[in-house]
Each structure stands twice: as structure tokens, then as C-alpha cells.
XYZ file of C-alpha atoms in Angstrom:
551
model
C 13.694 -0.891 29.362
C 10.453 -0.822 31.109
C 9.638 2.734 28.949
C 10.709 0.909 25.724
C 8.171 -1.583 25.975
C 5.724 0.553 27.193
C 6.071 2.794 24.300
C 6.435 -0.239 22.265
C 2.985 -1.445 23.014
C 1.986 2.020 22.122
C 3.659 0.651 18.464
C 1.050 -2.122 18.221
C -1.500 -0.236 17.662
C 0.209 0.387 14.407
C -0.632 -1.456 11.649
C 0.830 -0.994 8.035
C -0.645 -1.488 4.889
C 1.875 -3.021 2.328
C 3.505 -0.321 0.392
C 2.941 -0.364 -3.205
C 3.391 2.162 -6.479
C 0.882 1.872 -9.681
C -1.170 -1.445 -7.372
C -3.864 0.449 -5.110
C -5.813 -3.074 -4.732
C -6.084 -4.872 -1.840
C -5.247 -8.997 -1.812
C -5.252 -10.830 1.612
C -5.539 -14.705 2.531
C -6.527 -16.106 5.646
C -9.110 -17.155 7.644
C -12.278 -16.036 9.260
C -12.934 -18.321 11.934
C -13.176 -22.266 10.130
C -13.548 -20.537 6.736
C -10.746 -19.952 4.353
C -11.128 -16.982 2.417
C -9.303 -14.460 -0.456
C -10.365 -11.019 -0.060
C -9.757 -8.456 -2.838
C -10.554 -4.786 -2.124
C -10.533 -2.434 -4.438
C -10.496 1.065 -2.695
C -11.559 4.365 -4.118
C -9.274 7.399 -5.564
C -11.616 9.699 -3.976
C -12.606 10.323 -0.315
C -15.362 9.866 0.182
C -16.188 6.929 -1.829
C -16.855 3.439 -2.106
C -14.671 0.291 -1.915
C -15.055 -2.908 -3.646
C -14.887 -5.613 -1.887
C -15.312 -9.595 -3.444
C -14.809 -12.395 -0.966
C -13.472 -16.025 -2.076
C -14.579 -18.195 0.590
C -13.003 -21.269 -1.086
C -14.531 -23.609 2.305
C -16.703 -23.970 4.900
C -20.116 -23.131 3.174
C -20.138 -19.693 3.991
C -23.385 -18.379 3.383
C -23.474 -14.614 4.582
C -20.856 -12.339 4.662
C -20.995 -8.880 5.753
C -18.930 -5.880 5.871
C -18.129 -2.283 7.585
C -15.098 0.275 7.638
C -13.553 0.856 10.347
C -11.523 3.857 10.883
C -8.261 4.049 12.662
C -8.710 6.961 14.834
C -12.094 6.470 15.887
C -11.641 2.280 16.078
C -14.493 0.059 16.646
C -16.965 2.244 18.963
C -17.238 5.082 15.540
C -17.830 2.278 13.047
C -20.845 1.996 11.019
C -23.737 -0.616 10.452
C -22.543 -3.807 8.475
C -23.517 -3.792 4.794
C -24.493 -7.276 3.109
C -22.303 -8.643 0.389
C -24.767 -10.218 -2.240
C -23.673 -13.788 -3.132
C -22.175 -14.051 -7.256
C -24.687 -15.823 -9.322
C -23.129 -19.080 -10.850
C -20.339 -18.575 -8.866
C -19.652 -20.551 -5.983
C -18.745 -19.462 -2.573
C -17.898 -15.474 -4.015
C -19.337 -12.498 -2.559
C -19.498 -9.107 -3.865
C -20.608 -5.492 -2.746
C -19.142 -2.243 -1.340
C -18.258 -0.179 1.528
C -18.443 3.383 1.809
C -15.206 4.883 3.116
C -15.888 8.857 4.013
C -12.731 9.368 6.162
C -9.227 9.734 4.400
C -6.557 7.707 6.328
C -5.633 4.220 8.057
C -8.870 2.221 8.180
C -9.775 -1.115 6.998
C -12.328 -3.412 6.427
C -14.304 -5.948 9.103
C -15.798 -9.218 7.616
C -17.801 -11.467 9.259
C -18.994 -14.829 7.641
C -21.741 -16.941 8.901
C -22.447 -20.806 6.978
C -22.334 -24.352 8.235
C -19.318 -23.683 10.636
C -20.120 -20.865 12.682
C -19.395 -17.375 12.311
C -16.222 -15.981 11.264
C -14.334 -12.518 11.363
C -11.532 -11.276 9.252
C -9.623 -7.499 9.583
C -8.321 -5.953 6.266
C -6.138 -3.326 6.259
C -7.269 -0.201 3.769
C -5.600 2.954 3.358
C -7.913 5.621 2.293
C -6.726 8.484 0.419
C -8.155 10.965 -1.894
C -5.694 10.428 -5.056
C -7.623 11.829 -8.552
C -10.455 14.374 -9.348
C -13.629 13.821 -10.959
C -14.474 16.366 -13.565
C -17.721 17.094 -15.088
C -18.349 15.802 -18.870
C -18.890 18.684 -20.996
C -22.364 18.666 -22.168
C -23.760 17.544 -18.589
C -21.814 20.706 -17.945
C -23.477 22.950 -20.573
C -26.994 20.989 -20.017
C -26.874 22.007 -15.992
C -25.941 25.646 -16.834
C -28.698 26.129 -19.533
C -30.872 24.637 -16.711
C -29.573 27.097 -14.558
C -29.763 30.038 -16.610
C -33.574 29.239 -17.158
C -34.590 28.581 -13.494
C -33.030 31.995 -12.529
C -35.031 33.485 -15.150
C -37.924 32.095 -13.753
C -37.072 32.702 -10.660
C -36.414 36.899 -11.717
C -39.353 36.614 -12.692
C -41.688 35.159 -10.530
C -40.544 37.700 -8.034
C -40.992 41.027 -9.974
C -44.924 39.449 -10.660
C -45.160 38.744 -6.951
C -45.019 42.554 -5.783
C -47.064 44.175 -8.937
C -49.413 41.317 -10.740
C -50.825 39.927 -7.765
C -52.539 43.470 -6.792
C -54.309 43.993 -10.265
C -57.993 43.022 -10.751
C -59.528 42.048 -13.938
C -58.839 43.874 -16.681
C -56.683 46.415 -15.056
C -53.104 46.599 -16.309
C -49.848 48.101 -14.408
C -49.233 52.169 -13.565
C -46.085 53.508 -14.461
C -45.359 53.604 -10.837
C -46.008 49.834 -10.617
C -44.196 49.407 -13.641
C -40.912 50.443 -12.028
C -41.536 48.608 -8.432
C -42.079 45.138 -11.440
C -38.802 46.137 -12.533
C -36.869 47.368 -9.294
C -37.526 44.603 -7.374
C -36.527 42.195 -10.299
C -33.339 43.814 -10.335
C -33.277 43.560 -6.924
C -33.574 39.881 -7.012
C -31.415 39.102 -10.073
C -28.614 41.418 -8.024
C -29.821 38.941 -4.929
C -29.551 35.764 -6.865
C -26.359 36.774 -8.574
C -24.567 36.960 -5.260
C -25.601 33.964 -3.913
C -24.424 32.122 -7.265
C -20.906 34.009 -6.523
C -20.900 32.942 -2.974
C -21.654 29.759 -3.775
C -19.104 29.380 -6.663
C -16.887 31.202 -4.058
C -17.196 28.370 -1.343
C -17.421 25.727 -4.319
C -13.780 26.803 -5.433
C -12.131 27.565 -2.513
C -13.625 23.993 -1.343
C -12.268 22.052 -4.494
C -8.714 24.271 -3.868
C -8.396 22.646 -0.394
C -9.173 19.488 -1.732
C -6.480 19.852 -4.674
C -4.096 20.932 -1.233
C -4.581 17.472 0.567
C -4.566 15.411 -2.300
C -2.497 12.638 -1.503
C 0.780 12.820 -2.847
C 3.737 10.856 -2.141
C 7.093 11.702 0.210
C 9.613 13.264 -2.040
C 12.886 11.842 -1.461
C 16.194 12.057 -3.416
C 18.812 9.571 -3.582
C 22.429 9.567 -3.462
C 25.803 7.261 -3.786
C 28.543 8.816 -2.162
C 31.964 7.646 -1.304
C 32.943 6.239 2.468
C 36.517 5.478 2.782
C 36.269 3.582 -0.412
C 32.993 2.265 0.053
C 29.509 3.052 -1.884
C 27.254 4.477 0.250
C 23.706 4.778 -0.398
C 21.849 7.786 1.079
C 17.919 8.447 0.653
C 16.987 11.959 1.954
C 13.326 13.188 2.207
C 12.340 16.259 1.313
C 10.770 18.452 4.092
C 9.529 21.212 2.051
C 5.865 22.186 2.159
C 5.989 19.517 4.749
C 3.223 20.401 6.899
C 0.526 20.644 4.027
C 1.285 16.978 2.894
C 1.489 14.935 6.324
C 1.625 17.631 9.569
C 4.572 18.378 11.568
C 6.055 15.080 13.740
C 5.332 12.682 10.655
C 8.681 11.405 10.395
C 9.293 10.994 14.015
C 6.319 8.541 14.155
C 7.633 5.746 11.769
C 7.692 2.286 12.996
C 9.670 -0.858 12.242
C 7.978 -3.448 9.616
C 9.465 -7.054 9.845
C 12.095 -5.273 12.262
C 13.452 -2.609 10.011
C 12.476 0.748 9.454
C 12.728 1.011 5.817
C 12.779 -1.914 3.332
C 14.883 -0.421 0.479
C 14.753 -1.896 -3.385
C 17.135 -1.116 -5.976
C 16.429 -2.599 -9.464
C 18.493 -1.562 -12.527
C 16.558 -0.592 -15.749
C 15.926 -0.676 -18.509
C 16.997 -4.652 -18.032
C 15.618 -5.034 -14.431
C 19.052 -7.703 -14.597
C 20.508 -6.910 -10.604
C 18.414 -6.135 -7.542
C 19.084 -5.671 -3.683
C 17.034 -5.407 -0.623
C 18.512 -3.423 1.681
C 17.691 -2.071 5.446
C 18.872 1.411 5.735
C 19.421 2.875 9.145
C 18.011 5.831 10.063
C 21.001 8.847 10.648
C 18.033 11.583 11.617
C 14.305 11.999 11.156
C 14.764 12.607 7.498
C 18.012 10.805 6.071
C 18.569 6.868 5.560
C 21.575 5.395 4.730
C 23.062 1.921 3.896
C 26.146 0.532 2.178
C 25.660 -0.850 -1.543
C 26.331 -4.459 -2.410
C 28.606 -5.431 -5.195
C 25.656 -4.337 -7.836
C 26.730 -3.553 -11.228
C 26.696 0.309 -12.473
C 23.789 1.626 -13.934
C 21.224 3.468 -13.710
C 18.644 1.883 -10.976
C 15.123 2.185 -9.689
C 14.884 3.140 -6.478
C 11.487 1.579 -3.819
C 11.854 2.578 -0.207
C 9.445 1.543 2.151
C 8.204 3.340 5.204
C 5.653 3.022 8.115
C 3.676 5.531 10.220
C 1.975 4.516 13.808
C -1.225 4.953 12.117
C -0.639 2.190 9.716
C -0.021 5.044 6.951
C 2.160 3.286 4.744
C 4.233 4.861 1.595
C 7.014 4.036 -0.597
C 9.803 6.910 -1.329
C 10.728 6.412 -4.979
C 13.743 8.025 -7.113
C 16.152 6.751 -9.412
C 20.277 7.000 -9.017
C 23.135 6.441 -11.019
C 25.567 3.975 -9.274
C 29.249 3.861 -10.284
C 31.221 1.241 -10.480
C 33.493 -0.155 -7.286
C 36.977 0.409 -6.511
C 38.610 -2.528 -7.660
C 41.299 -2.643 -5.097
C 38.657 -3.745 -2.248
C 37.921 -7.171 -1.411
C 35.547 -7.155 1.034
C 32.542 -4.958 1.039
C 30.443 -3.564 4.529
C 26.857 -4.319 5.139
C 24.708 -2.344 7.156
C 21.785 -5.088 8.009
C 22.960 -8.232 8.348
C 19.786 -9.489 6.199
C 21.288 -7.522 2.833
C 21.003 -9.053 0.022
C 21.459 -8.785 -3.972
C 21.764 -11.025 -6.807
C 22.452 -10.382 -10.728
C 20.598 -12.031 -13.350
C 19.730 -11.805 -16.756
C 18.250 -9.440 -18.563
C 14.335 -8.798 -19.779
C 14.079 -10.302 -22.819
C 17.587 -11.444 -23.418
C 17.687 -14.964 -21.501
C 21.155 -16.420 -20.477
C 23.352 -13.217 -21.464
C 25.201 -13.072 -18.088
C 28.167 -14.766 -16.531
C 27.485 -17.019 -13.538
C 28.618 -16.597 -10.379
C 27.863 -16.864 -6.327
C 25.115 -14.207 -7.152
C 23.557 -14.525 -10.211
C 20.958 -16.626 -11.134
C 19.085 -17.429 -13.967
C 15.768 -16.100 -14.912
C 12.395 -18.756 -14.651
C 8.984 -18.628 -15.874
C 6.061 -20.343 -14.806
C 6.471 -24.238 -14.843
C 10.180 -24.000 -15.339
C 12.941 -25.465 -12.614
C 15.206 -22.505 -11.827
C 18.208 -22.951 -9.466
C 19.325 -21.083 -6.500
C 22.514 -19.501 -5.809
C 23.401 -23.022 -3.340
C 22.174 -25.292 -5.979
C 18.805 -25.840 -4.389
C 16.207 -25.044 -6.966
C 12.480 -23.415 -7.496
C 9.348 -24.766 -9.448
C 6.938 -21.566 -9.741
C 3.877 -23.784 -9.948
C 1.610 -23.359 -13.386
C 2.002 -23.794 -17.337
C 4.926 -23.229 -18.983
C 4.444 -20.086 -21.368
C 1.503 -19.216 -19.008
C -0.452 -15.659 -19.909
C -1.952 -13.881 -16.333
C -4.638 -11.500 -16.669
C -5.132 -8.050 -15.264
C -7.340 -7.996 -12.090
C -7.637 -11.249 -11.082
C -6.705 -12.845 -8.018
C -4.090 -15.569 -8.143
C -2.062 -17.277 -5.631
C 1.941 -17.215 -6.921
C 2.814 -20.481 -5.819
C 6.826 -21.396 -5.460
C 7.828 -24.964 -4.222
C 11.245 -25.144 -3.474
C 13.544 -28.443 -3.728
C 17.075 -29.271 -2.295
C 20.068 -30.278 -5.288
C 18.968 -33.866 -4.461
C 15.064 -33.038 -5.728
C 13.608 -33.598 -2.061
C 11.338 -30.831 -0.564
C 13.248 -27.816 0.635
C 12.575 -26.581 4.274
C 12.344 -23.461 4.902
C 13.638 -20.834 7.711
C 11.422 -17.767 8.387
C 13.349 -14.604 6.678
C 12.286 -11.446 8.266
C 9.767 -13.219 10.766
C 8.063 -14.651 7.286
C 8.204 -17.706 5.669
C 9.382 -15.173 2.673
C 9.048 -12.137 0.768
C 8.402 -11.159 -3.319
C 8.776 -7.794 -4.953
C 6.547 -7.434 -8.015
C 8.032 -4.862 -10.461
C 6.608 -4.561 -14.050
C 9.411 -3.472 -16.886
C 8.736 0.033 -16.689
C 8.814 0.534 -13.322
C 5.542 1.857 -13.190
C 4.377 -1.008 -10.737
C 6.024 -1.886 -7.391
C 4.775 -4.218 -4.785
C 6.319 -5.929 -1.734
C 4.426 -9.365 -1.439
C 4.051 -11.498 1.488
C 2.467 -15.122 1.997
C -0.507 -13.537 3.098
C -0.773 -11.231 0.287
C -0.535 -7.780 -0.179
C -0.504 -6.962 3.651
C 1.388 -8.131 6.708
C 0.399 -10.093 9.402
C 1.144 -7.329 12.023
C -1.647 -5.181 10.149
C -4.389 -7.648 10.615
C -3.293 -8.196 14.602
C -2.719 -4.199 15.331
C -6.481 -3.734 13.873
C -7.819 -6.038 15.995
C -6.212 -4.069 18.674
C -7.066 -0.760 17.693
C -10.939 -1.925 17.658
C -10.961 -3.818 20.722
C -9.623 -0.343 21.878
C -13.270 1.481 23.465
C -10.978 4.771 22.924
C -12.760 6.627 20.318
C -9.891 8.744 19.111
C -6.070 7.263 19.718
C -3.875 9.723 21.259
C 0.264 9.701 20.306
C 3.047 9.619 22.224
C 5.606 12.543 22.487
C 7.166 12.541 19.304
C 10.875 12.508 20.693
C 10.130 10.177 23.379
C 8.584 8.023 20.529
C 11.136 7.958 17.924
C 13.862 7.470 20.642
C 12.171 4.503 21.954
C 11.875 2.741 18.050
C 15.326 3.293 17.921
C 15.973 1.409 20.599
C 13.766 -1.419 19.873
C 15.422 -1.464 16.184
C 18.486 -1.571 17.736
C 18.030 -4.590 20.444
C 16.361 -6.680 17.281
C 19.969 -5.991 15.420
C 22.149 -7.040 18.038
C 19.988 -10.482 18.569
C 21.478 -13.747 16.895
C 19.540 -14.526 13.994
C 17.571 -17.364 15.492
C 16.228 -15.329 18.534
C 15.516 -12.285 16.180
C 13.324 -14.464 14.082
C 11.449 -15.877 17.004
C 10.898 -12.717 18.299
C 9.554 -11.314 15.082
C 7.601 -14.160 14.664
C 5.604 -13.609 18.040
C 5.344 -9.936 17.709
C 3.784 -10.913 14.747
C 1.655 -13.401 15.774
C 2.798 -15.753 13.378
C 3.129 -19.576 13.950
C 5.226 -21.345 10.949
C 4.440 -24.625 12.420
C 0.925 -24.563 13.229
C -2.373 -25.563 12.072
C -3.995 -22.604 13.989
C -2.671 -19.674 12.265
C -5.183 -17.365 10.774
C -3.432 -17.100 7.711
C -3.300 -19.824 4.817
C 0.408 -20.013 2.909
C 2.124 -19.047 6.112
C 2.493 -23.054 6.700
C 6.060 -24.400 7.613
C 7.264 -26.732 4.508
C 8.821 -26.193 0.814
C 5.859 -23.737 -0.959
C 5.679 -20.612 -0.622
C 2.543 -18.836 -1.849
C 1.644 -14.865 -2.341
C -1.825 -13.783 -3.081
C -1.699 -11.017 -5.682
C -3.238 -9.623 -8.517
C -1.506 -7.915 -11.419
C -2.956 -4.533 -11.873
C -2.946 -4.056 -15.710
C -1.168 -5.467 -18.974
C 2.878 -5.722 -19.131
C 5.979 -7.755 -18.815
C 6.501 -7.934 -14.933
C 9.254 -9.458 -12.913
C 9.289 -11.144 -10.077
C 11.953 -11.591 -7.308
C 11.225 -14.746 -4.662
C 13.505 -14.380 -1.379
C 13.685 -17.266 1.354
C 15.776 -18.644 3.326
C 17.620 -21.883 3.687
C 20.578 -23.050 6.279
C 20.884 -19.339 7.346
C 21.467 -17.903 3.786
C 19.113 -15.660 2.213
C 18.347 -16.686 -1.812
C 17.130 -15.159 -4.319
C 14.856 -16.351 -7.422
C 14.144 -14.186 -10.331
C 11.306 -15.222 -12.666
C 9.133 -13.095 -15.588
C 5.451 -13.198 -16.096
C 3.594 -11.852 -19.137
C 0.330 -10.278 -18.143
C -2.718 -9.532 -20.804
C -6.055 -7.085 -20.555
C -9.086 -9.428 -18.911
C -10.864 -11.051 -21.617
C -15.088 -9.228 -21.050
């Protein structure tokens, strides 16, 4: 036991930057010392590059903020200078600038505030990756090879008149025998300067092909629904070919838990987006994850799986499967996590065309009272018919209410006070929301860690001995009861639900429930709300129509 924990605080170090597909911006609440602040990071598709970062500080009178990267495997000792965020004229309290990011990988972003109440510091997770190429516009392209052309010219020529001109007095002109030194050592140099042009267009491509070669692209993984005595079983298999050129050898043996689990599965059937489940697959080896369906419907679905690396790497495995329909003759069905859940609803664009039972609920929209599978019901706060725009920061804000209208309290779900997965109608966006935005608590905390860390590179653990050791740990959590599980993920987290002094706003015990987010362009989206109430897990399902910011 005393090796599992060891290893375990080896795990803290980790820290995880919410998975996401087609959302590469950052959105965290919280505070920084006595000041409440949003931050909103945009990061770059190309390594190096710069991020941009704007800072809400919505009180406290913050009036300097700075910011530096720091980088996972170097930590706080390799960091940078701070740069200064320049305050946003006519807008108060909001701070804007960038940070240059010139390692690919886990790293994040250190703020520290200074005002009327002291100074403040806040830790944002970033994931850095290298994700599109820039290419040249065409007639800069043709403008710098004229320019070229003409300065080797020059060049051609300056060096045959170098070794003949320059020994002629007035008057005199060039021998025949000077004549063809002019010319052979202009050849000379044009053969000269021709090779160092292909040498350099050698090292230029062969640079840009091992760029193209580390290009970040996701895990491929494949799923699967096979049959296990009767029931559907769900298995999501990642593909190990070319391994080692994507991530390195070991990769998979280095995943950690998030919330407790090891992968946080999604399934949402399209084209209607009308039944969804959150499952917790278990992990069978270092490459295959399996869990038993739910009573979904058949149909085709989307398919979101979530995984973590030590290093805070954090991806999502994404495929879509055809589930059949189940055996009729079976009655009850087998979970695999205890905290599975699903629920039916209606679908996009065709309200109220779905019978009602235990599991299905009915689709809400901002403003609108929509009721829970026990009769409890949710009021996403806002105007009815409300529009969102793309790119702004908003806080989703859902108060809950028992069946006799009083405020709901709420038990923490997965060590949270809940959880939302964003997906827009084509499946093109995916994002697993928590109160504190786009990133869990445990990031924040392991960064602090990792920089209070003087180590300036971190060194793993034995891959086997690691992986063994997680699977212990994932284990113990799933043999807990409920209650001690969620305290325990609670203070691994760092989390308080009942406290004043928790760094993070909308982490507060009571009946609202708020997720900082920003819709990342135009489209019908849907959103599923999970909480919890008198040990049951429930589900809300509401749509939000998202337009092109207004310049």
C-alpha cells in the first residue's frame, strides 16, 4: 500500500487539461488571491507561437496583471520573465496581451494580479501543440524569389568584378586572360551560391517534413459492440500503429485517473443527438477499454472518450458505432461503473416526439423550467429564445429546484458539484465542462506542484510499476461506498463544496450550478447538465442556438 501511494503522489504531479474536439480555447474561473477572475486563453496552432490571454477580474480592483508560461517538464525554475497584460480601454477590470509558448506539450499559464487587495496568483492549464501549417501567400512568394533571383545576380556579379576590375587603371580595359578569370570565378561563385541555396532548401524541407511528422494528431481508436452472454458490450481499442512517431513508446502505460476513472466515455446518437450515456470503461490492457451499454436505443452514435497522461497531456479518442438493438428477453442490464448513466430525450429540432419514461426527459432552452427524471426540475438561467455568440465568455448558469419549487441541494457527482458535455449538431464540437470551466480542479493544484518542484526536468516512474499502481488506486476508489469515494475525490482534489475559501467560484455547495465556457463558432449545440440528488445521478438536456460575433 505504502508503494501505491508513493507512486500515487508521483500521479499529482499530473495535471489534465479538459479534453475537447473542434474547442482549443481555454475558459477557467476562480480566484487569484481576494480577486475573482475569468480567464480565457486562446492558444496557438503552431509551436512556437503566441497565446492570447484576456483576464475578467470582475472584483477587487485589480490593477496589474501579469503573465508567463510555464512548461511542464522544466516547471517553475525554466520559466521566463512575466509579460504585462495592458488594461482594455473602456472596459472595466479586463486585461489583454499574450504569451509566447515555444515548447510543444503540458504547460500553462501563471497570473499574478496586484490592486487594492494584495497580490494574487492563478495557474492555467495550456496544452501546447503544433496542430496547422502556415503557408506562404503567393505573390509574397513570387515577390521574395524575384528578390532573390536579383540579389544572386548581384551577388555573381560583384564577385567576378572583385578578382579582374579592381586591378585595371584608368582607361585600361580587361585581357583575354582576365576576361576568362571575370568569368571563371563567376561561375565559380554562381556554382558556390547554387549549392548553398540547395543546402539550404535541403535543411528547409527536411525541417518542415519533421515538423509535418510531429504534428499533433489525435489517438486513433475504433469502436465496437459485441455480444456478452446476452449483453451489449462496448469495446474502444486504440490503434498502436506508427505509435512511436505520434506519442513515444510507454504512452499508454502512463494514463492517470480524472475524477477517479480512467476514461470518461460519451455516446450521443446522431443525426438527432436524442439519447446519451456517460460511461467509465475499465481498462482490459494498455490499449483496450471496455464497458457494458445502457438500455440506449439503436442507432448510429457518436463516440467521445476521454483520456489522461501524467504530463497533463490530455486527448479525446473519437469514432462512431452502430449499436443494435437489445435482446428483449433480458430484464436487467450490467453496469460496469456504478456512476453509469444515460437518458433519452427528444430530438434536435423536433420537440416532444418521444415517449416518457424513467429516462427520458424533455429538452429546455434558456429561461425554460425543464424537469428531471425524479420530478425535481432545472431553470437554465437567461432569456427565453436567447441567441449566444461565438467567442465570448459566458457563465451557463443552472439552478435546480425540488417538485415542491424549493432550492435543490446538491451532492458532489464525481468529486464535483457536476459535470456538462457541450456537443454542437454535427458533432464537430465536443467539450466536457466543469464548474470551473473548461479545466479541472486537479489541473490547477498539480501545477502548483509541478512549479513548486526546483526539479528542472520531471523524471517518470517505471512504466509497469506505474500503470500497475493506477490500477490499483482505480480499483480501491471502486470498491469505496459512494459517500467515502466522493470525499476522497473531493480532497484529492482540493475541493471544498462547503466553503468560502475555495479558489474556485461556482464550486459553492447550494442549488446553481455554473460552467464557464465559450462557444467556439456558429451552430445549434446541445447541452447535457448531470448532478446529483439523494444518491441518483440526473440528467438535463437543453439546446442553445449560437450566431457569428457581431464586429
Amino acid at each position: 500500500m505504502k508503494k501505491v501511494l508513493l507512486l500515487w503522489g508521483l500521479v499529482l504531479f499530473a495535471w489534465s487539461v479538459q479534453a475537447h474536439v473542434g474547442s482549443s480555447g481555454v475558459v477557467l474561473q476562480g480566484k487569484a488571491g481576494e480577486y475573482r477572475i475569468l480567464v480565457n486563453i486562446q492558444p496557438p496552432d503552431v509551436i512556437p507561437g503566441t497565446a492570447n490571454v484576456t483576464v475578467y477580474v470582475e472584483n477587487g480592483g485589480a490593477t496589474r496583471v501579469q503573465a508567463r508560461p510555464i512548461y511542464f517538464r522544466s516547471g517553475d525554475e525554466g520559466a521566463p520573465t512575466y509579460d504585462m497584460l495592458e488594461a482594455v480601454p473602456g472596459q472595466l477590470g479586463q486585461f489583454q496581451g499574450i504569451v509566447w509558448l515555444m515548447e510543444g506539450g503540458s504547460s500553462s499559464v501563471q497570473l499574478v494580479l496586484e490592486g487594492a487587495k494584495g497580490k494574487g496568483e492563478f495557474v492555467v492549464p495550456v496544452v501546447a501543440v503544433s496542430t496547422a501549417e502556415r503557408d506562404m501567400p503567393a505573390g509574397l512568394g513570387w515577390m521574395l524569389t524575384a528578390l532573390g533571383l536579383l540579389l544572386l545576380v548581384l551577388l555573381v556579379t560583384v564577385i567576378g568584378a572583385s578578382v579582374s576590375d579592381g586591378v585595371l587603371r584608368a582607361g585600361q580595359s580587361l585581357t583575354t586572360p582576365q576576361k576568362r578569370k571575370r568569368y571563371r570565378n563567376m561561375g565559380i561563385a554562381l556554382v558556390a551560391c547554387l549549392l548553398i541555396l540547395y543546402g539550404g532548401g535541403s535543411w528547409w524541407d527536411s525541417w518542415a517534413a519533421t515538423y509535418k511528422r510531429y504534428l499533433y494528431k489525435s489517438l486513433d481508436a475504433h469502436g465496437s459492440v459485441v455480444d456478452r452472454d446476452g449483453q451489449r458490450l462496448f469495446q474502444f481499442k486504440i490503434d498502436t500503429t506508427d505509435f512511436n512517431s505520434k506519442r513515444g513508446s510507454g504512452y499508454l502505460s502512463y494514463l492517470v485517473p480524472d475524477h477517479g476513472k480512467l476514461m470518461h466515455l460519451f455516446l450521443v446518437r446522431t443525426p438527432g443527438l436524442d439519447a446519451f450515456a456517460h460511461l467509465h470503461p475499465e481498462r482490459t490492457d494498455s490499449t483496450t477499454y471496455q464497458s457494458y451499454l445502457p438500455n440506449l436505443p439503436p442507432g448510429k452514435y457518436l463516440v467521445y472518450g476521454d483520456i489522461f497522461s501524467y504530463s497533463g497531456f490530455t486527448e479525446t479518442l473519437t469514432d462512431t458505432i452502430d449499436i443494435p438493438e437489445l435482446a428483449s428477453n433480458h430484464t436487467e442490464i450490467k453496469k460496469t461503473d456504478p456512476e453509469d448513466t444515460y437518458v433519452v430525450t427528444d430530438p434536435l429540432n423536433k420537440p416532444k416526439q418521444v415517449p416518457l419514461d424513467e429516462n427520458v426527459v424533455v429538452c429546455g432552452q434558456p429561461g425554460t423550467r425543464t424537469t428531471l427524471q425524479d420530478d425535481s426540475y432545472v431553470v437554465w438561467e437567461g432569456k427565453a429564445n436567447q441567441v449566444f455568440e461565438a467567442g465570448k465568455p459566458l457563465s451557463l448558469n443552472f439552478a435546480v429546484f425540488t417538485p415542491e419549487s424549493k432550492p435543490a441541494i446538491l451532492q458532489p457527482y464525481l468529486g464535483m458539484a457536476g459535470h456538462a458535455a457541450v456537443v454542437r449538431s454535427d458533432g464537430s464540437v465536443y467539450v466536457h465542462l466543469h464548474p470551473i470551466g473548461t479545466v479541472p480542479m486537479a489541473a490547477e493544484l498539480s501545477l502548483k506542484n509541478r512549479i513548486a518542484d526546483t526539479a528542472r526536468v520531471f523524471k517518470r516512474a517505471d512504466s509497469k510499476i506505474f500503470r500497475d499502481s493506477i490500477d490499483r488506486h482505480v480499483a480501491m476508489l471502486k470498491q469505496m461506498p459512494e459517500a467515502e469515494r466522493e470525499s476522497y475525490l473531493m480532497q484529492e482534489m482540493g475541493m471544498d463544496l462547503g466553503a468560502d475559501s475555495t479558489a474556485h467560484a461556482g464550486m459553492e455547495h447550494g442549488s446553481v450550478v455554473s460552467f464557464p465556457y465559450a462557444f467556439p463558432k456558429a451552430g445549434q449545440y446541445r447541452i447535457f447538465l448531470q448532478i446529483k440528488r439523494n444518491g441518483r445521478v440526473l440528467t438535463g438536456v437543453f439546446d442553445a442556438r449560437v450566431t457569428d460575433p457581431v464586429l
